[in-house]
JSON list of C-alpha atoms in Angstrom, two decimals:
[
{"chain": "H", "resi": 456, "resn": "MET", "atom": "CA", "xyz": [6.74, -6.46, 4.21]},
{"chain": "H", "resi": 457, "resn": "GLU", "atom": "CA", "xyz": [4.25, -3.56, 4.54]},
{"chain": "H", "resi": 458, "resn": "VAL", "atom": "CA", "xyz": [0.05, -3.64, 3.59]},
{"chain": "H", "resi": 459, "resn": "SER", "atom": "CA", "xyz": [-1.16, 0.49, 3.33]},
{"chain": "H", "resi": 460, "resn": "GLY", "atom": "CA", "xyz": [-4.82, 1.30, 2.79]},
{"chain": "H", "resi": 461, "resn": "ARG", "atom": "CA", "xyz": [-7.65, 1.59, 5.13]},
{"chain": "H", "resi": 462, "resn": "ILE", "atom": "CA", "xyz": [-8.65, 0.88, 8.61]},
{"chain": "H", "resi": 463, "resn": "LYS", "atom": "CA", "xyz": [-11.74, -0.82, 7.48]},
{"chain": "H", "resi": 464, "resn": "MET", "atom": "CA", "xyz": [-12.65, -2.27, 11.34]},
{"chain": "H", "resi": 465, "resn": "ILE", "atom": "CA", "xyz": [-10.69, -2.80, 14.75]},
{"chain": "H", "resi": 466, "resn": "ASP", "atom": "CA", "xyz": [-11.57, -5.48, 17.05]},
{"chain": "H", "resi": 467, "resn": "GLU", "atom": "CA", "xyz": [-11.47, -5.67, 20.87]},
{"chain": "H", "resi": 468, "resn": "THR", "atom": "CA", "xyz": [-8.08, -7.57, 22.35]},
{"chain": "H", "resi": 469, "resn": "LYS", "atom": "CA", "xyz": [-9.23, -11.29, 23.35]},
{"chain": "H", "resi": 470, "resn": "ALA", "atom": "CA", "xyz": [-7.15, -13.32, 26.07]},
{"chain": "H", "resi": 471, "resn": "PHE", "atom": "CA", "xyz": [-7.33, -16.83, 25.77]},
{"chain": "H", "resi": 472, "resn": "GLY", "atom": "CA", "xyz": [-5.43, -19.80, 27.65]},
{"chain": "H", "resi": 473, "resn": "ALA", "atom": "CA", "xyz": [-4.65, -19.83, 30.92]},
{"chain": "H", "resi": 474, "resn": "ASN", "atom": "CA", "xyz": [-1.62, -18.61, 30.16]},
{"chain": "H", "resi": 475, "resn": "GLY", "atom": "CA", "xyz": [-3.64, -14.81, 28.87]},
{"chain": "H", "resi": 476, "resn": "PHE", "atom": "CA", "xyz": [-2.60, -14.84, 25.36]},
{"chain": "H", "resi": 477, "resn": "ARG", "atom": "CA", "xyz": [-3.67, -12.02, 23.71]},
{"chain": "H", "resi": 478, "resn": "LYS", "atom": "CA", "xyz": [-4.54, -11.20, 20.27]},
{"chain": "H", "resi": 479, "resn": "ARG", "atom": "CA", "xyz": [-6.52, -8.44, 18.31]},
{"chain": "H", "resi": 480, "resn": "GLU", "atom": "CA", "xyz": [-7.33, -8.22, 15.44]},
{"chain": "H", "resi": 481, "resn": "MET", "atom": "CA", "xyz": [-8.25, -5.69, 12.26]},
{"chain": "H", "resi": 482, "resn": "VAL", "atom": "CA", "xyz": [-8.88, -5.03, 8.73]},
{"chain": "H", "resi": 483, "resn": "VAL", "atom": "CA", "xyz": [-7.02, -2.42, 5.95]},
{"chain": "H", "resi": 484, "resn": "THR", "atom": "CA", "xyz": [-8.73, -2.48, 3.06]},
{"chain": "H", "resi": 485, "resn": "THR", "atom": "CA", "xyz": [-5.88, -1.38, 0.25]},
{"chain": "H", "resi": 486, "resn": "ASP", "atom": "CA", "xyz": [-6.17, 1.37, -2.40]},
{"chain": "H", "resi": 487, "resn": "GLU", "atom": "CA", "xyz": [-6.02, -0.72, -5.18]},
{"chain": "H", "resi": 488, "resn": "GLN", "atom": "CA", "xyz": [-8.05, -0.97, -8.76]},
{"chain": "H", "resi": 489, "resn": "TYR", "atom": "CA", "xyz": [-9.80, -4.22, -6.74]},
{"chain": "H", "resi": 490, "resn": "PRO", "atom": "CA", "xyz": [-9.34, -3.31, -3.09]},
{"chain": "H", "resi": 491, "resn": "GLN", "atom": "CA", "xyz": [-8.56, -6.03, -0.76]},
{"chain": "H", "resi": 492, "resn": "HIS", "atom": "CA", "xyz": [-9.72, -6.66, 2.84]},
{"chain": "H", "resi": 493, "resn": "ILE", "atom": "CA", "xyz": [-6.11, -8.13, 4.79]},
{"chain": "H", "resi": 494, "resn": "MET", "atom": "CA", "xyz": [-7.31, -8.90, 7.81]},
{"chain": "H", "resi": 495, "resn": "ILE", "atom": "CA", "xyz": [-3.91, -8.94, 10.43]},
{"chain": "H", "resi": 496, "resn": "GLU", "atom": "CA", "xyz": [-3.54, -9.63, 14.21]},
{"chain": "H", "resi": 497, "resn": "PHE", "atom": "CA", "xyz": [-1.78, -8.31, 16.29]},
{"chain": "H", "resi": 498, "resn": "THR", "atom": "CA", "xyz": [-0.17, -10.66, 19.68]},
{"chain": "H", "resi": 499, "resn": "GLN", "atom": "CA", "xyz": [0.93, -10.01, 23.09]},
{"chain": "H", "resi": 500, "resn": "ASP", "atom": "CA", "xyz": [1.97, -6.54, 24.11]},
{"chain": "H", "resi": 501, "resn": "LYS", "atom": "CA", "xyz": [1.42, -5.51, 20.03]},
{"chain": "H", "resi": 502, "resn": "CYS", "atom": "CA", "xyz": [-1.96, -5.56, 21.03]},
{"chain": "H", "resi": 503, "resn": "ASP", "atom": "CA", "xyz": [-1.39, -2.38, 22.14]},
{"chain": "H", "resi": 504, "resn": "LEU", "atom": "CA", "xyz": [-0.35, -0.28, 19.34]},
{"chain": "H", "resi": 505, "resn": "LEU", "atom": "CA", "xyz": [-4.52, -0.02, 18.17]},
{"chain": "H", "resi": 506, "resn": "ASN", "atom": "CA", "xyz": [-5.41, 2.03, 20.92]},
{"chain": "H", "resi": 507, "resn": "ASN", "atom": "CA", "xyz": [-4.45, 5.26, 19.14]},
{"chain": "H", "resi": 508, "resn": "TYR", "atom": "CA", "xyz": [-5.92, 4.69, 15.55]},
{"chain": "H", "resi": 509, "resn": "ALA", "atom": "CA", "xyz": [-9.63, 4.37, 14.21]},
{"chain": "H", "resi": 510, "resn": "VAL", "atom": "CA", "xyz": [-11.85, 3.23, 11.42]},
{"chain": "H", "resi": 511, "resn": "GLY", "atom": "CA", "xyz": [-11.24, 5.07, 8.15]},
{"chain": "H", "resi": 512, "resn": "GLU", "atom": "CA", "xyz": [-7.87, 6.59, 8.93]},
{"chain": "H", "resi": 513, "resn": "PRO", "atom": "CA", "xyz": [-4.80, 5.80, 6.33]},
{"chain": "H", "resi": 514, "resn": "VAL", "atom": "CA", "xyz": [-2.67, 3.14, 7.58]},
{"chain": "H", "resi": 515, "resn": "LYS", "atom": "CA", "xyz": [0.79, 1.20, 6.78]},
{"chain": "H", "resi": 516, "resn": "VAL", "atom": "CA", "xyz": [1.24, -2.04, 8.45]},
{"chain": "H", "resi": 517, "resn": "SER", "atom": "CA", "xyz": [4.24, -3.60, 9.22]},
{"chain": "H", "resi": 518, "resn": "ILE", "atom": "CA", "xyz": [3.91, -7.62, 9.04]},
{"chain": "H", "resi": 519, "resn": "ASN", "atom": "CA", "xyz": [4.84, -10.85, 9.17]},
{"chain": "H", "resi": 520, "resn": "LEU", "atom": "CA", "xyz": [3.52, -14.24, 6.99]},
{"chain": "H", "resi": 521, "resn": "ARG", "atom": "CA", "xyz": [3.39, -17.08, 9.35]},
{"chain": "H", "resi": 522, "resn": "GLY", "atom": "CA", "xyz": [2.15, -20.72, 8.23]},
{"chain": "H", "resi": 523, "resn": "ARG", "atom": "CA", "xyz": [2.06, -23.15, 10.42]},
{"chain": "H", "resi": 524, "resn": "GLU", "atom": "CA", "xyz": [1.70, -27.09, 9.73]},
{"chain": "H", "resi": 525, "resn": "TRP", "atom": "CA", "xyz": [-1.38, -29.84, 11.46]},
{"chain": "H", "resi": 526, "resn": "VAL", "atom": "CA", "xyz": [-2.03, -33.37, 11.73]},
{"chain": "H", "resi": 527, "resn": "ASN", "atom": "CA", "xyz": [-5.28, -33.11, 12.21]},
{"chain": "H", "resi": 528, "resn": "PRO", "atom": "CA", "xyz": [-6.30, -37.14, 14.25]},
{"chain": "H", "resi": 529, "resn": "GLN", "atom": "CA", "xyz": [-7.04, -38.57, 11.58]},
{"chain": "H", "resi": 530, "resn": "GLY", "atom": "CA", "xyz": [-3.48, -38.31, 10.26]},
{"chain": "H", "resi": 531, "resn": "GLU", "atom": "CA", "xyz": [-4.37, -35.36, 7.63]},
{"chain": "H", "resi": 532, "resn": "THR", "atom": "CA", "xyz": [-1.65, -32.95, 7.62]},
{"chain": "H", "resi": 533, "resn": "LYS", "atom": "CA", "xyz": [-3.29, -29.64, 7.38]},
{"chain": "H", "resi": 534, "resn": "TYR", "atom": "CA", "xyz": [-1.57, -25.75, 6.54]},
{"chain": "H", "resi": 535, "resn": "PHE", "atom": "CA", "xyz": [-2.60, -22.75, 8.08]},
{"chain": "H", "resi": 536, "resn": "ASN", "atom": "CA", "xyz": [-1.03, -18.63, 7.23]},
{"chain": "H", "resi": 537, "resn": "SER", "atom": "CA", "xyz": [-1.96, -15.59, 9.37]},
{"chain": "H", "resi": 538, "resn": "ILE", "atom": "CA", "xyz": [-0.44, -12.31, 9.46]},
{"chain": "H", "resi": 539, "resn": "GLN", "atom": "CA", "xyz": [1.17, -10.68, 12.38]},
{"chain": "H", "resi": 540, "resn": "GLY", "atom": "CA", "xyz": [1.26, -7.08, 12.32]},
{"chain": "H", "resi": 541, "resn": "TRP", "atom": "CA", "xyz": [4.26, -5.23, 13.90]},
{"chain": "H", "resi": 542, "resn": "ARG", "atom": "CA", "xyz": [3.98, -2.01, 13.16]},
{"chain": "H", "resi": 543, "resn": "ILE", "atom": "CA", "xyz": [1.72, 0.54, 12.30]},
{"chain": "H", "resi": 544, "resn": "GLU", "atom": "CA", "xyz": [1.78, 4.31, 11.22]},
{"chain": "H", "resi": 545, "resn": "LYS", "atom": "CA", "xyz": [-0.81, 7.12, 10.26]},
{"chain": "H", "resi": 546, "resn": "MET", "atom": "CA", "xyz": [-0.28, 8.20, 6.45]},
{"chain": "H", "resi": 547, "resn": "GLN", "atom": "CA", "xyz": [-1.22, 11.19, 5.46]},
{"chain": "H", "resi": 548, "resn": "PRO", "atom": "CA", "xyz": [-4.54, 10.94, 3.29]},
{"chain": "H", "resi": 549, "resn": "GLU", "atom": "CA", "xyz": [-3.66, 11.26, -0.61]},
{"chain": "H", "resi": 550, "resn": "ALA", "atom": "CA", "xyz": [-4.67, 14.29, -2.75]},
{"chain": "H", "resi": 551, "resn": "PRO", "atom": "CA", "xyz": [-6.55, 13.34, -5.93]},
{"chain": "H", "resi": 552, "resn": "GLN", "atom": "CA", "xyz": [-5.16, 12.77, -8.97]},
{"chain": "H", "resi": 553, "resn": "GLY", "atom": "CA", "xyz": [-3.94, 16.33, -10.86]},
{"chain": "H", "resi": 554, "resn": "TYR", "atom": "CA", "xyz": [-4.03, 18.53, -7.36]},
{"chain": "H", "resi": 555, "resn": "GLN", "atom": "CA", "xyz": [-1.42, 17.39, -5.34]},
{"chain": "H", "resi": 556, "resn": "GLN", "atom": "CA", "xyz": [1.51, 20.05, -4.38]},
{"chain": "H", "resi": 557, "resn": "ALA", "atom": "CA", "xyz": [4.82, 20.02, -6.02]},
{"chain": "H", "resi": 558, "resn": "PRO", "atom": "CA", "xyz": [7.56, 19.63, -3.41]},
{"chain": "H", "resi": 559, "resn": "GLN", "atom": "CA", "xyz": [9.41, 22.80, -2.33]},
{"chain": "H", "resi": 560, "resn": "GLY", "atom": "CA", "xyz": [11.60, 24.25, -5.07]},
{"chain": "H", "resi": 561, "resn": "TYR", "atom": "CA", "xyz": [10.17, 21.80, -7.62]},
{"chain": "H", "resi": 562, "resn": "ASN", "atom": "CA", "xyz": [8.78, 24.39, -10.29]},
{"chain": "H", "resi": 563, "resn": "GLN", "atom": "CA", "xyz": [12.26, 27.25, -10.04]},
{"chain": "H", "resi": 564, "resn": "ALA", "atom": "CA", "xyz": [14.09, 26.21, -12.59]},
{"chain": "H", "resi": 565, "resn": "PRO", "atom": "CA", "xyz": [18.14, 26.39, -12.83]},
{"chain": "H", "resi": 566, "resn": "GLN", "atom": "CA", "xyz": [19.74, 29.23, -13.03]},
{"chain": "H", "resi": 567, "resn": "GLY", "atom": "CA", "xyz": [20.28, 30.73, -16.25]},
{"chain": "H", "resi": 568, "resn": "TYR", "atom": "CA", "xyz": [17.37, 28.78, -17.39]},
{"chain": "H", "resi": 569, "resn": "PRO", "atom": "CA", "xyz": [13.96, 31.02, -18.58]},
{"chain": "H", "resi": 570, "resn": "GLN", "atom": "CA", "xyz": [11.08, 30.52, -15.49]},
{"chain": "H", "resi": 571, "resn": "THR", "atom": "CA", "xyz": [8.67, 30.43, -17.80]},
{"chain": "H", "resi": 572, "resn": "PRO", "atom": "CA", "xyz": [8.32, 27.57, -20.52]},
{"chain": "H", "resi": 573, "resn": "PRO", "atom": "CA", "xyz": [8.69, 28.11, -24.17]},
{"chain": "H", "resi": 574, "resn": "ALA", "atom": "CA", "xyz": [6.77, 30.20, -26.15]},
{"chain": "H", "resi": 575, "resn": "ASN", "atom": "CA", "xyz": [4.37, 28.14, -28.88]},
{"chain": "H", "resi": 576, "resn": "ASN", "atom": "CA", "xyz": [6.86, 28.99, -31.87]},
{"chain": "H", "resi": 577, "resn": "ASP", "atom": "CA", "xyz": [9.82, 26.89, -29.55]},
{"chain": "H", "resi": 578, "resn": "ARG", "atom": "CA", "xyz": [7.97, 23.83, -30.31]},
{"chain": "H", "resi": 579, "resn": "PHE", "atom": "CA", "xyz": [8.23, 21.84, -32.49]},
{"chain": "H", "resi": 580, "resn": "GLU", "atom": "CA", "xyz": [5.63, 21.07, -35.69]},
{"chain": "H", "resi": 581, "resn": "PRO", "atom": "CA", "xyz": [3.51, 17.17, -34.97]},
{"chain": "H", "resi": 582, "resn": "ALA", "atom": "CA", "xyz": [4.60, 15.55, -38.56]},
{"chain": "H", "resi": 583, "resn": "ASN", "atom": "CA", "xyz": [1.71, 16.14, -41.21]},
{"chain": "H", "resi": 584, "resn": "ASN", "atom": "CA", "xyz": [3.65, 13.34, -43.60]},
{"chain": "H", "resi": 585, "resn": "PHE", "atom": "CA", "xyz": [3.48, 10.06, -41.68]},
{"chain": "H", "resi": 586, "resn": "LYS", "atom": "CA", "xyz": [2.15, 6.78, -42.87]},
{"chain": "H", "resi": 587, "resn": "GLU", "atom": "CA", "xyz": [1.58, 4.11, -40.58]},
{"chain": "H", "resi": 588, "resn": "GLU", "atom": "CA", "xyz": [3.53, 1.34, -43.06]},
{"chain": "H", "resi": 589, "resn": "ASP", "atom": "CA", "xyz": [6.95, 4.04, -42.97]},
{"chain": "H", "resi": 590, "resn": "HIS", "atom": "CA", "xyz": [9.36, 1.49, -41.65]},
{"chain": "H", "resi": 591, "resn": "ASP", "atom": "CA", "xyz": [10.81, 3.42, -37.72]},
{"chain": "H", "resi": 592, "resn": "ASP", "atom": "CA", "xyz": [13.30, 1.70, -36.08]},
{"chain": "H", "resi": 593, "resn": "LEU", "atom": "CA", "xyz": [12.34, 1.66, -32.44]},
{"chain": "H", "resi": 594, "resn": "PRO", "atom": "CA", "xyz": [12.39, -1.67, -31.07]},
{"chain": "H", "resi": 595, "resn": "PHE", "atom": "CA", "xyz": [8.41, -1.77, -29.92]}
]
């Protein structure tokens, strides 16, 4: 799975326990109608992947969802989820809508076709006699 967005926060690497388990957290804010702030943790040698990134950069993070079960001393079962990152890559910032460049060769017409759009007199005229109650055969 992947999460794309801008880096909102990168925490320092923290070590836990006698074995020196390492963990580093980051937050990626998605670019959606309702942006989400997704906390992703990197563990052990993957912590170093974040060294070359800064807050505000657009990234794509490859993740795994992890879940675990825990029974507390009272005998109640609890469940926990985590999002673990294992790869991160920089993305190019997107151009604003309407300003995107076409791919190389996109605007070139195939051989034998005109390079310019058709003149106004070659286009269809709008229907003037349309009535909303007329039946059509469209399935929607």
